[in-house]
XYZ file of N, CA and C in Angstrom:
777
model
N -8.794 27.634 51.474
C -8.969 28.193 50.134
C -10.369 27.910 49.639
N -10.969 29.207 49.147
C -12.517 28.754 48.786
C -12.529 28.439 47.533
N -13.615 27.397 46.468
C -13.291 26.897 45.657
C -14.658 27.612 44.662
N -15.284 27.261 44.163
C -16.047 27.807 43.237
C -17.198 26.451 43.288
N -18.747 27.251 43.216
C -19.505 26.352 43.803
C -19.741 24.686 42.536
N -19.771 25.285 41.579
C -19.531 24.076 40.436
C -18.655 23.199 40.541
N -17.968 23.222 41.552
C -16.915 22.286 41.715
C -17.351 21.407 42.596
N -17.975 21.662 43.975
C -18.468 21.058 44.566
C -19.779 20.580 44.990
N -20.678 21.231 43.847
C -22.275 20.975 44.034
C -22.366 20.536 42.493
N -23.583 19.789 42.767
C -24.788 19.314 41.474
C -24.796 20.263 41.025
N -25.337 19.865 40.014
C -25.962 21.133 39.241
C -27.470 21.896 39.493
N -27.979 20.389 40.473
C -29.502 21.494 40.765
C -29.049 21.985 42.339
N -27.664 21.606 42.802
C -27.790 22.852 44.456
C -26.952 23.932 43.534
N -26.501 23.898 42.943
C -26.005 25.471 42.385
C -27.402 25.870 41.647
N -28.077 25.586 41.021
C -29.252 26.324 40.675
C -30.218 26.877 41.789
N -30.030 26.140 42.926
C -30.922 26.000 44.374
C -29.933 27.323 44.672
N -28.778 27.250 45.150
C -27.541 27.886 45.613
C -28.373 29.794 44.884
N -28.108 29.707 43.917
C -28.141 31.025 43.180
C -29.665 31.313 43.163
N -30.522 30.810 43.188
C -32.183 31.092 43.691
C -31.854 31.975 44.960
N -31.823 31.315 46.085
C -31.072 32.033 47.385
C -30.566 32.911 47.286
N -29.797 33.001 46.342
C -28.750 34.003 46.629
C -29.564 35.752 46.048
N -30.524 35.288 45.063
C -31.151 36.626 44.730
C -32.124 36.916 46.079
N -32.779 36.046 46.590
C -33.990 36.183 47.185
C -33.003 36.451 48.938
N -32.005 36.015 49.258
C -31.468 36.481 50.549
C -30.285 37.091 50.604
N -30.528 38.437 51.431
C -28.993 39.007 51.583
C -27.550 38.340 51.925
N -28.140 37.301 52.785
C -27.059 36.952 53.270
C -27.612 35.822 53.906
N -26.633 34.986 53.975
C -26.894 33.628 54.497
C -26.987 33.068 56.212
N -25.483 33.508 56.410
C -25.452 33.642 58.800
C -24.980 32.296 58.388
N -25.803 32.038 59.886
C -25.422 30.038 60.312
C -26.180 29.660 59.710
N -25.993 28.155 59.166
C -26.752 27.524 58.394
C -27.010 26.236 58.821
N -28.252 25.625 59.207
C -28.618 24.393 59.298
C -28.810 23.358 58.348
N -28.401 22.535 57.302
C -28.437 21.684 56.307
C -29.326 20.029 57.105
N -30.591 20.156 56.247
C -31.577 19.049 57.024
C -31.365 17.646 55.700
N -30.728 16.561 56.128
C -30.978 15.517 54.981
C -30.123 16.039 53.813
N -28.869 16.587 53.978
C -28.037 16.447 52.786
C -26.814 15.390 51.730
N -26.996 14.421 52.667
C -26.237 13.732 52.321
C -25.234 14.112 51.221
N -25.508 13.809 50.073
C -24.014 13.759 49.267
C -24.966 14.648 48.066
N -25.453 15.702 48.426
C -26.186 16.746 47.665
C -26.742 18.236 48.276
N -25.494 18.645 49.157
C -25.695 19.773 50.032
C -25.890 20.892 49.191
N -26.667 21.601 49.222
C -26.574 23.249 48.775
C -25.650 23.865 50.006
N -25.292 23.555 50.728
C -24.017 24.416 51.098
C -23.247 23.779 51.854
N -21.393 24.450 51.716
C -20.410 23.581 51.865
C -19.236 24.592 52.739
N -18.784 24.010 53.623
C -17.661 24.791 54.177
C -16.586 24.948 53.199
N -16.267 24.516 52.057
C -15.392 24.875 50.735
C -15.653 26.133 50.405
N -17.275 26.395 50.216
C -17.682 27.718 49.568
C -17.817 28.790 50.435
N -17.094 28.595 52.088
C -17.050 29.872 53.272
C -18.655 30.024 54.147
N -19.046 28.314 53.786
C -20.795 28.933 54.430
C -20.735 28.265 55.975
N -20.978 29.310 56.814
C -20.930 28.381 58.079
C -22.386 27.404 58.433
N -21.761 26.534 58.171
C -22.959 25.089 58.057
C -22.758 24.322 58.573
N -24.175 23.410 59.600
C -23.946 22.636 60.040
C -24.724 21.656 59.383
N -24.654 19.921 59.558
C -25.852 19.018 58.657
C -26.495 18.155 60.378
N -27.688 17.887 60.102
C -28.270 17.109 60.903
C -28.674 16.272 60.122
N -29.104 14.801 60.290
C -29.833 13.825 59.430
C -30.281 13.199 60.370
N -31.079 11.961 60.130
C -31.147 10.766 61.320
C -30.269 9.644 61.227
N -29.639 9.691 60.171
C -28.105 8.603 59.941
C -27.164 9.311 59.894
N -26.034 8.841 60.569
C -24.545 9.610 59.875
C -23.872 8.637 59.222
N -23.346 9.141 58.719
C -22.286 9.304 56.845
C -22.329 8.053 57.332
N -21.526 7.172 57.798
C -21.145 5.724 57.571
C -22.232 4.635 57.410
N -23.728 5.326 58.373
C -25.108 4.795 57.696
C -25.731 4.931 56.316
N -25.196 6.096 55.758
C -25.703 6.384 54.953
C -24.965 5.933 54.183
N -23.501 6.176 53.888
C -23.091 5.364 52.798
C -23.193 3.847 52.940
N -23.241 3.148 53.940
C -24.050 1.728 53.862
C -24.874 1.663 53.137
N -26.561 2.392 53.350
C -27.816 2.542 53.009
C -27.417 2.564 51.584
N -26.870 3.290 50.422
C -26.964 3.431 49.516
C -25.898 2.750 48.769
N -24.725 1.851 49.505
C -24.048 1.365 48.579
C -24.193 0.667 47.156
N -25.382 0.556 47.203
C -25.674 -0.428 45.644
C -26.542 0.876 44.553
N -26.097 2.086 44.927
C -26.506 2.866 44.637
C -25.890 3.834 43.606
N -25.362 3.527 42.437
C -25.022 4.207 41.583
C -25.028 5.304 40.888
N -26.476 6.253 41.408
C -26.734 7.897 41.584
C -25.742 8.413 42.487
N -25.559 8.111 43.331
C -25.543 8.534 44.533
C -23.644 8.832 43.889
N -23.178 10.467 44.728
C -21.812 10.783 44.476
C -21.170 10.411 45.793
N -20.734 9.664 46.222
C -20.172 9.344 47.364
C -18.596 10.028 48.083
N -18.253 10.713 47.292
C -17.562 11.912 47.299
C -17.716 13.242 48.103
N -19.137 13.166 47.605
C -19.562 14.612 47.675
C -20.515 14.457 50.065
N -20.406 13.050 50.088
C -21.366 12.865 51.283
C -20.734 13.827 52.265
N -21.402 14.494 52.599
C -21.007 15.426 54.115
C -20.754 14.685 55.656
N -20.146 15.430 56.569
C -19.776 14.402 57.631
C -20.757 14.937 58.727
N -21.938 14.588 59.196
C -22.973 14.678 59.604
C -22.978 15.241 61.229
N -23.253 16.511 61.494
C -22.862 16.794 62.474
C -23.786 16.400 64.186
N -24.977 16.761 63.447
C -26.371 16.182 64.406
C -26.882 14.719 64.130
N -26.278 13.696 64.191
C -27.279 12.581 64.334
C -28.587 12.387 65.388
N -29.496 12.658 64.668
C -30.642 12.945 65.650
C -31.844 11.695 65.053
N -32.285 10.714 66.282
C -33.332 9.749 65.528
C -34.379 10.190 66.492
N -34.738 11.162 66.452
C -35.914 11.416 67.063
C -37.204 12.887 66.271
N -38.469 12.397 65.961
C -38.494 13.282 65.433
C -38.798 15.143 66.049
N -38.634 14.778 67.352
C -38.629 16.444 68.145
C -36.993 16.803 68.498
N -36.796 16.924 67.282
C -35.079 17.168 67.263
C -34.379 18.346 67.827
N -34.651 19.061 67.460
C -34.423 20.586 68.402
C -33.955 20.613 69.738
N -34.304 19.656 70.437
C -33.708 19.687 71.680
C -32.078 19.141 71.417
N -31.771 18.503 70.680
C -30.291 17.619 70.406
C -29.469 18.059 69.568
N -30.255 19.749 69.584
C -29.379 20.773 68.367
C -28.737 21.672 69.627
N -26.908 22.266 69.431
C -27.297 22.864 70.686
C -26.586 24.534 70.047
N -27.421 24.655 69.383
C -27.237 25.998 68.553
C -28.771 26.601 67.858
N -28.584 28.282 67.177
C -29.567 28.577 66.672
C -29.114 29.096 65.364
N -30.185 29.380 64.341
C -29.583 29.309 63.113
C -30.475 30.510 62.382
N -29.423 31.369 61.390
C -30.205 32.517 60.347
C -31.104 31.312 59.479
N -30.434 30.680 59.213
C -31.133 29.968 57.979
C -31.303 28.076 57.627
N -31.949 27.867 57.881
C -32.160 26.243 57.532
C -33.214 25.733 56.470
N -32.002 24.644 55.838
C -31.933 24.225 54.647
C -32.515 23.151 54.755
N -33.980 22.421 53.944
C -34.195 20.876 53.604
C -34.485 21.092 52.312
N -33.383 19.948 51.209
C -34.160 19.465 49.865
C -34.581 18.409 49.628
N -36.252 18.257 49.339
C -36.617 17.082 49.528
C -36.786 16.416 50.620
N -37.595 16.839 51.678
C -37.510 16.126 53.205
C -38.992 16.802 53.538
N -39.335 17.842 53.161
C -40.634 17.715 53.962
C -41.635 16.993 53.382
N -41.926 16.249 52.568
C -42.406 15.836 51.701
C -42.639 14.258 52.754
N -41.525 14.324 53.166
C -41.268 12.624 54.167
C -41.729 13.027 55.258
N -42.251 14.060 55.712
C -42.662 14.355 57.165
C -43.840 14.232 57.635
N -44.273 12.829 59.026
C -45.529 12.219 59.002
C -46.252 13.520 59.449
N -45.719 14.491 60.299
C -46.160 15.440 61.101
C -45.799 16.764 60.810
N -46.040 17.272 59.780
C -45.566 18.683 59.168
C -45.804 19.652 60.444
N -46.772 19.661 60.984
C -46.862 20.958 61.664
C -45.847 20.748 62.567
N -45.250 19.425 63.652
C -44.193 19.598 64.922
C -43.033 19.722 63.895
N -43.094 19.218 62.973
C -41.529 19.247 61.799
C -41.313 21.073 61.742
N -42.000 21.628 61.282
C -41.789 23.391 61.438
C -41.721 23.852 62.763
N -42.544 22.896 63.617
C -42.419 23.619 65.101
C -41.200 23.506 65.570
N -40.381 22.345 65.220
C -39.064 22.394 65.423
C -37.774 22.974 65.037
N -38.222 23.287 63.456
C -37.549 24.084 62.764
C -37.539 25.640 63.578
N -38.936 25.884 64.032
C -39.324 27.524 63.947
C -38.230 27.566 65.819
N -37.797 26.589 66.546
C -37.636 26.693 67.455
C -35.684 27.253 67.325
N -34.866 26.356 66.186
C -33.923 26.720 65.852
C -33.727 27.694 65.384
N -34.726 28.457 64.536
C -34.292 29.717 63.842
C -34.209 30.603 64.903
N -33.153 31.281 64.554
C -33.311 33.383 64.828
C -34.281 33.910 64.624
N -34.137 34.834 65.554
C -35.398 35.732 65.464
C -35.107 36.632 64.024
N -36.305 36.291 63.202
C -35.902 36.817 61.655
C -35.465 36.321 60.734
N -35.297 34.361 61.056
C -34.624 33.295 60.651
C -35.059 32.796 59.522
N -34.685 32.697 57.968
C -35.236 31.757 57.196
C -35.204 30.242 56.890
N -36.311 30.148 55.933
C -36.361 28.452 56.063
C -36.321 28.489 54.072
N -35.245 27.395 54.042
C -34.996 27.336 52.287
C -36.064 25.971 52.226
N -36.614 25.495 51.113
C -37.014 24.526 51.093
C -37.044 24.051 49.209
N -36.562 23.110 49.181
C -36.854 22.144 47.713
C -37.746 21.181 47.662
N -38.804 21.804 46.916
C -40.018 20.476 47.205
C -40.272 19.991 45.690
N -40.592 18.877 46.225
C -41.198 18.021 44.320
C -42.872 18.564 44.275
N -42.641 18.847 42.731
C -44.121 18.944 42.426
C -44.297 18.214 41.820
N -46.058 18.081 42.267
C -46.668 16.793 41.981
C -46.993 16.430 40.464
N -46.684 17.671 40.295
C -47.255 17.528 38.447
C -46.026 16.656 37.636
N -44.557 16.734 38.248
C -43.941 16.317 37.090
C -43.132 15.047 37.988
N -43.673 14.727 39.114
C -43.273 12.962 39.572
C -43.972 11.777 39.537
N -43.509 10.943 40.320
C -44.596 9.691 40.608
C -45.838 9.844 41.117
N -45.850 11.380 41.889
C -46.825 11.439 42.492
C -48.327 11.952 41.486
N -47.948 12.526 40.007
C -48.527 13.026 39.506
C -50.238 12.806 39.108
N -50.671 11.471 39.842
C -51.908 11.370 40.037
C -52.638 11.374 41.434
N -52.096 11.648 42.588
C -52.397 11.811 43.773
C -53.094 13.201 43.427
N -53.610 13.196 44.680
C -54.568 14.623 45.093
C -53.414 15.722 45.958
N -53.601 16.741 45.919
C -52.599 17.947 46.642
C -53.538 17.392 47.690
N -51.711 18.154 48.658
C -52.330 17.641 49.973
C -53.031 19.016 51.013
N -53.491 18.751 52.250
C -54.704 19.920 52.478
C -54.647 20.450 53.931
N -54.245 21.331 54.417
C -53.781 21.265 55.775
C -55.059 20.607 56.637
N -56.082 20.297 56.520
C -57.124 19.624 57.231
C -56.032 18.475 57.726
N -55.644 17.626 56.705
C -54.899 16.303 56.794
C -53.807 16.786 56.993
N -52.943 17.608 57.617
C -51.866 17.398 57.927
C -52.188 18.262 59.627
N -53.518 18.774 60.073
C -53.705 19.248 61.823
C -54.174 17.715 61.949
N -54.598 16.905 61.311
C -55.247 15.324 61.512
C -53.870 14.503 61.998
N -53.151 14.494 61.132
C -51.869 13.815 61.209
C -50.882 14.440 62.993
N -50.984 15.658 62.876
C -50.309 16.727 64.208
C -51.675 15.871 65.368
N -52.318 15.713 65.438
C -53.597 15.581 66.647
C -53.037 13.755 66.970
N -52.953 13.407 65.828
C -52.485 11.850 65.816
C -51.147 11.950 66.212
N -50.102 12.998 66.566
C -49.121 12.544 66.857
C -48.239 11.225 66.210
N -48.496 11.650 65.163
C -47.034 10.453 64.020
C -45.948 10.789 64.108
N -45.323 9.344 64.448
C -43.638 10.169 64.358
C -43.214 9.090 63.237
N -43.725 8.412 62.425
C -43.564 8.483 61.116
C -45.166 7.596 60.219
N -44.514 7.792 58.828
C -45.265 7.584 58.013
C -46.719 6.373 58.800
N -48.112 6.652 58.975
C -49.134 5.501 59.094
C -49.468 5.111 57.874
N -50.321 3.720 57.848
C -51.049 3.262 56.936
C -51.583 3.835 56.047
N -52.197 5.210 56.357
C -52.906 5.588 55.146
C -52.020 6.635 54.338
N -50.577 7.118 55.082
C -49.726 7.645 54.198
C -49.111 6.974 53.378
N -48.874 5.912 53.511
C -48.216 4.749 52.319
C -49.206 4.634 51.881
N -50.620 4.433 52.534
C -51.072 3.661 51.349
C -51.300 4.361 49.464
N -51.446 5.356 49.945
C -51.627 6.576 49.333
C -50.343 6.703 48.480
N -49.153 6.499 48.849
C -48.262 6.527 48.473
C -47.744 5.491 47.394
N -48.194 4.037 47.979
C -47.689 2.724 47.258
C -49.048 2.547 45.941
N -49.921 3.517 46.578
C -51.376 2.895 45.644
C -51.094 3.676 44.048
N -50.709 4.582 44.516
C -50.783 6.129 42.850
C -49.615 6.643 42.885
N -48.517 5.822 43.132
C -47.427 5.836 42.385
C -47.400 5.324 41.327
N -46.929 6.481 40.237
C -46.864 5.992 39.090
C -45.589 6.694 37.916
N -44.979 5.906 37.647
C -43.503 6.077 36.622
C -44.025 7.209 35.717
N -43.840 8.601 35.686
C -43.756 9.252 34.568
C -42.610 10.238 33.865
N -42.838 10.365 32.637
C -41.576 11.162 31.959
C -41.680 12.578 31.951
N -41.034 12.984 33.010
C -41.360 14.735 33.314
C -40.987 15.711 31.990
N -40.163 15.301 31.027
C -39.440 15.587 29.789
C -40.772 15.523 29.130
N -41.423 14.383 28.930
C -42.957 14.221 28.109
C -44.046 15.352 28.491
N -43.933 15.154 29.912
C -44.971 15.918 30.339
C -44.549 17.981 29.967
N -43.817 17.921 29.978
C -42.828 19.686 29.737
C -43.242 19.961 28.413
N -43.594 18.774 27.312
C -43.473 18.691 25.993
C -45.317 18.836 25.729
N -46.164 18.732 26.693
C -47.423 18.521 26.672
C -47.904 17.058 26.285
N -47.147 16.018 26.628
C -47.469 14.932 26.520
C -47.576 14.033 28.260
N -48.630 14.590 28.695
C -48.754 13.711 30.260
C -49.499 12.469 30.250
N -48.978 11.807 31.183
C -49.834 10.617 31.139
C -51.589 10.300 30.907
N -51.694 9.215 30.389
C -53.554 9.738 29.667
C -53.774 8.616 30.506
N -53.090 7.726 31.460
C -54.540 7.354 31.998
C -53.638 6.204 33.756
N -53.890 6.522 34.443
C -53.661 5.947 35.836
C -53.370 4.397 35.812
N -52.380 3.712 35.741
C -52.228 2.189 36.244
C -51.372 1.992 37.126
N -52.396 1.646 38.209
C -51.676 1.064 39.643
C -50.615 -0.385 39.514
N -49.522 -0.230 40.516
C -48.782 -1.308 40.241
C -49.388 -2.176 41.082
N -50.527 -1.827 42.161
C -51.025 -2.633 42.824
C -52.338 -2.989 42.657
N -53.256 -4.250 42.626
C -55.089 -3.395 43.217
C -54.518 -3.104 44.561
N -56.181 -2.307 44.271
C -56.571 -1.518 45.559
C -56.286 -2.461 46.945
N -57.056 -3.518 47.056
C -56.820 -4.705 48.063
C -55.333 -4.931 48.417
N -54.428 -5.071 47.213
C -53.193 -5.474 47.482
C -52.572 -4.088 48.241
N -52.552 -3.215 47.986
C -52.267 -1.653 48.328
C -52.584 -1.950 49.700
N -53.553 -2.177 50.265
C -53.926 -2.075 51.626
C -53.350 -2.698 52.836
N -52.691 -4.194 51.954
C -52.592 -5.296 52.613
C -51.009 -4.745 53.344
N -50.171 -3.830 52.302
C -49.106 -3.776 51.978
C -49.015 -2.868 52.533
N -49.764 -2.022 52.288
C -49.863 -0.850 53.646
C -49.909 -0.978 54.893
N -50.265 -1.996 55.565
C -50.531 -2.197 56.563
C -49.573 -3.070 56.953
N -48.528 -3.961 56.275
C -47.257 -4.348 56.672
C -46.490 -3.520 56.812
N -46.600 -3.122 56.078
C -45.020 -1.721 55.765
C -45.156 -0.298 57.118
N -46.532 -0.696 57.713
C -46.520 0.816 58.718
C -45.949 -0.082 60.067
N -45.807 -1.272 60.201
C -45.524 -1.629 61.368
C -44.034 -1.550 61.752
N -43.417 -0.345 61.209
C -41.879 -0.102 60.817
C -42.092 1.321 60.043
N -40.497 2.350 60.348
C -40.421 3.417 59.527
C -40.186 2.540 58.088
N -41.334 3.156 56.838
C -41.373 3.362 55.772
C -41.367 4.517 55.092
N -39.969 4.795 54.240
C -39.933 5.970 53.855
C -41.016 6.261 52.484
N -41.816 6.895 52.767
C -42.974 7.513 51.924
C -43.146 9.117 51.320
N -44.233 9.462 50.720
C -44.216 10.936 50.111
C -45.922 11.042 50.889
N -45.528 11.364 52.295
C -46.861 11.709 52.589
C -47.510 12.728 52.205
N -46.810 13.415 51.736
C -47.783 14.855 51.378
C -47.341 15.352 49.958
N -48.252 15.600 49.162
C -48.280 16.342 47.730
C -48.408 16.979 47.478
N -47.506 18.245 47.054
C -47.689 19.541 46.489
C -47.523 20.305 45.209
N -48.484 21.157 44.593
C -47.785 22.187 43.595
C -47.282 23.676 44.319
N -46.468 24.397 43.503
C -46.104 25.245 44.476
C -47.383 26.263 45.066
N -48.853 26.653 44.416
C -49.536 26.784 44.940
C -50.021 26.771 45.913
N -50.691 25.335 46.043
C -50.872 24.454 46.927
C -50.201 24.523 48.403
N -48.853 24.765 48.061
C -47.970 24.560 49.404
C -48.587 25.736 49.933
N -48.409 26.738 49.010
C -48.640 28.073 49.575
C -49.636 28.918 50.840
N -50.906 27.728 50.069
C -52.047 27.557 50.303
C -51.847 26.928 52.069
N -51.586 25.891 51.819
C -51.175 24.779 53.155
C -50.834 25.879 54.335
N -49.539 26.294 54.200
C -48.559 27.243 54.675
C -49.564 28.395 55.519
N -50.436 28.839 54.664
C -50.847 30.764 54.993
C -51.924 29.907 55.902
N -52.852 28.735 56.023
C -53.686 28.180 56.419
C -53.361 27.671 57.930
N -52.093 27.063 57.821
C -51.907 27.115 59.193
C -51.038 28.029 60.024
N -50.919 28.988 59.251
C -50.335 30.124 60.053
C -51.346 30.902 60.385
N -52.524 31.119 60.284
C -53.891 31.529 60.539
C -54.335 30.900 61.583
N -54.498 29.879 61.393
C -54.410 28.622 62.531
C -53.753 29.067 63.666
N -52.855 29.471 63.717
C -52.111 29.901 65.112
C -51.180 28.253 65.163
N -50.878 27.335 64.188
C -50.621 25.904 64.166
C -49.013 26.045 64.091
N -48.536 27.305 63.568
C -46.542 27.733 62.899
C -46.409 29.211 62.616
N -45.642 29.994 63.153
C -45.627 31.041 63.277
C -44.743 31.096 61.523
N -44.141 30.377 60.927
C -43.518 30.595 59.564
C -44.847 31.514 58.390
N -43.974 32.155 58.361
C -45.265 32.607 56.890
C -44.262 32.311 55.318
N -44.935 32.346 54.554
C -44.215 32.336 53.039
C -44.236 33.868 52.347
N -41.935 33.629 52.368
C -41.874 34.811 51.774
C -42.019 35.201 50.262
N -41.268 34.129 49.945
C -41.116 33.807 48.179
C -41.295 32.396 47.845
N -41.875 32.346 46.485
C -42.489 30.907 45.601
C -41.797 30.616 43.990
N -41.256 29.848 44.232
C -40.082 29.826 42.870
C -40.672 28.920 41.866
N -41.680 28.917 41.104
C -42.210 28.464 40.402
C -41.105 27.373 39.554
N -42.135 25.944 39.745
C -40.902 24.716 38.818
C -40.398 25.357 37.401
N -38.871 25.599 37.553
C -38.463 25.752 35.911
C -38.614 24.532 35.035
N -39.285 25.062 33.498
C -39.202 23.812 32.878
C -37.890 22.883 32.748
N -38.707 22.071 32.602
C -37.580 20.793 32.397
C -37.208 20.177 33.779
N -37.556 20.889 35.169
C -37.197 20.542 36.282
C -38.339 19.786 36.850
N -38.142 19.325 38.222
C -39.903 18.795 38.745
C -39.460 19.085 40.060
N -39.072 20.580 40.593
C -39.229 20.792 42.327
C -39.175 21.967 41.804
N -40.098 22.579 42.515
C -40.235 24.327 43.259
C -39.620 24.397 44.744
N -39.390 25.914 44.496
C -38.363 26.260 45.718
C -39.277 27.263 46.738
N -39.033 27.314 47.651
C -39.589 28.343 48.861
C -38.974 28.780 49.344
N -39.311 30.075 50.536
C -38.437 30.257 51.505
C -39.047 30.819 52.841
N -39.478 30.592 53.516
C -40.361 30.707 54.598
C -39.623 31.655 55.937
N -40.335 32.497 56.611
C -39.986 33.483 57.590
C -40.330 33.360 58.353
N -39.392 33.365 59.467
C -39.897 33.487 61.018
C -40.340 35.061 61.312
C-alpha cells in the first residue's frame, strides 16, 4: 500500500521530492547516495530505490546515537555498503537516476566521485543533487571553490579529506544565523574558533585519519561554473541541466546533472 510522501519524508525531501518531480518525467531505478534517516525516496512511495553509504544502518545508528536530530525511524536499510571510494565496481546494477543530499560537498576527489557516478548511470541518466550554499552556513566566509583545486585534488588522488581540506574547513568555520542573514542581517566580521597556528596543528592531526570535512564551497553559480569547466576539460562527461536557486529561508540549492 503506497502512503503519501508527508508521511514518510522531512519536510525538506518532500520539497527536494516535488523540485524533481517538475524538472523530471519520470524517475526509473534510483540510486540513493548517504541517506540515512532523510531519504528523498522510499519504497512506501512505489520508487524503485536502492541506498549505498559507507556504513550500514546498525553503524550508523551507533554513529549518531547521542544524536537527537537525527529520526531514527525514518533510517533506511542500506543496500550497498561500500568503504571504498571507487565504488561502482561493488554496485552490481545501473541506474535512470542517482540521488546525493549533502555528500558532494564531503568529496576529497570530486572529479573520480562523478566518474563513478557517470559509470552507474544509463545512458541518458540523471544526477539529483542537494548542496549547501555557502552564503547561508558555516561555511559563509570561505572562498567558492574552483575547479583548478578540485583537477589538483583528482592528480593527488585523495581518497579522503588532506590537510589543507580541513584546514580550510576547521579554520573559517563559523556559527551563523541563516534566518538573520535572509533578513539582511549577515555576519559583519570573521572570528576564528582557532588561530591560524592552532588550525594547522589540528589539521595536520586530524588528516592522519578520515575526517569528515566540507572540502568544497559552493553558491549555486559557482557550482555551475565548476561543473561546465570540467566538462570542457574532457575531466566528466555530466553537464548541468537545471539550477534551483536557494529558496529563502533555506541554505541548499538543488541541481540536476545529465549524462
Amino acid at each position: 500500500m503506497l502512503v503519501s510522501p508527508q508521511s514518510v519524508l522531512s519536510r525538506v525531501a518532500v520539497e527536494r521530492r516535488e523540485y524533481l518531480e517538475r524538472i523530471l518525467p519520470r524517475f526509473g531505478s534510483i540510486l540513493e547516495l548517504g541517506a540515512f534517516d532523510n531519504p528523498v525516496f522510499r519504497k512506501e512511495l512505489g520508487d524503485m530505490v536502492k541506498y549505498a553509504d559507507w556504513f550500514g544502518k546498525e553503524e550508523l545508528l551507533d554513529m549518531h546515537k547521542n544524536n537527537k536530530k537525527r529520526n531514527f525511524d525514518r533510517a533506511v536499510d542500506v543496500d550497498y555498503v561500500v568503504k571504498d571510494h571507487l565504488f561502482a565496481r561493488y554496485i552490481d546494477a545501473k541506474f535512470d537516476l542517482i540521488s546525493g543530499s549533502h555528500v558532494i560537498e564531503h568529496i576529497a576527489d570530486v572529479v573520480t566521485w562523478l566518474k563513478e557516478i557517470e559509470a552507474l548511470l544509463r545512458p541518458g541518466g540523471a544526477v539529483f543533487l542537494a548542496i549547501p550554499d555557502r552564503s547561508y552556513t558555516f561555511d559563509y566566509f570561505r572562498s567558492e571553490s574552483t575547479a583548478i583545486q578540485m583537477v589538483r585534488a583528482h592528480e593527488e588522488k585523495l581518497s579522503r579529506p588532506d590537510k589543507w581540506q580541513i584546514f580550510d574547513h576547521f579554520y573559517y568555520h563559523q556559527k551563523v544565523d541563516a534566518e538573520e542573514i535572509w533578513n539582511g542581517m549577515p555576519p559583519s566580521e570573521f572570528k576564528s574558533r582557532f588561530s591560524f597556528s592552532e588550525a594547522i596543528k589540528r589539521s595536520e592531526i586530524a588528516s592522519n585519519e578520515y575526517t569528515d570535512a566540507h572540502c568544497w564551497v559552493f553558491t549555486p553559480s559557482s557550482f555551475e561554473i565548476v561543473i561546465n569547466d570540467l566538462r570542457l576539460a574532457g575531466l566528466v562527461r555530466l553537464s548541468v541541466e537545471h539550477v534551483e536557486s536557494t529558496r529563502r529561508g533555506r541554505n541548499e540549492f538543488w541541481t540536476v546533472l545529465r549524462k
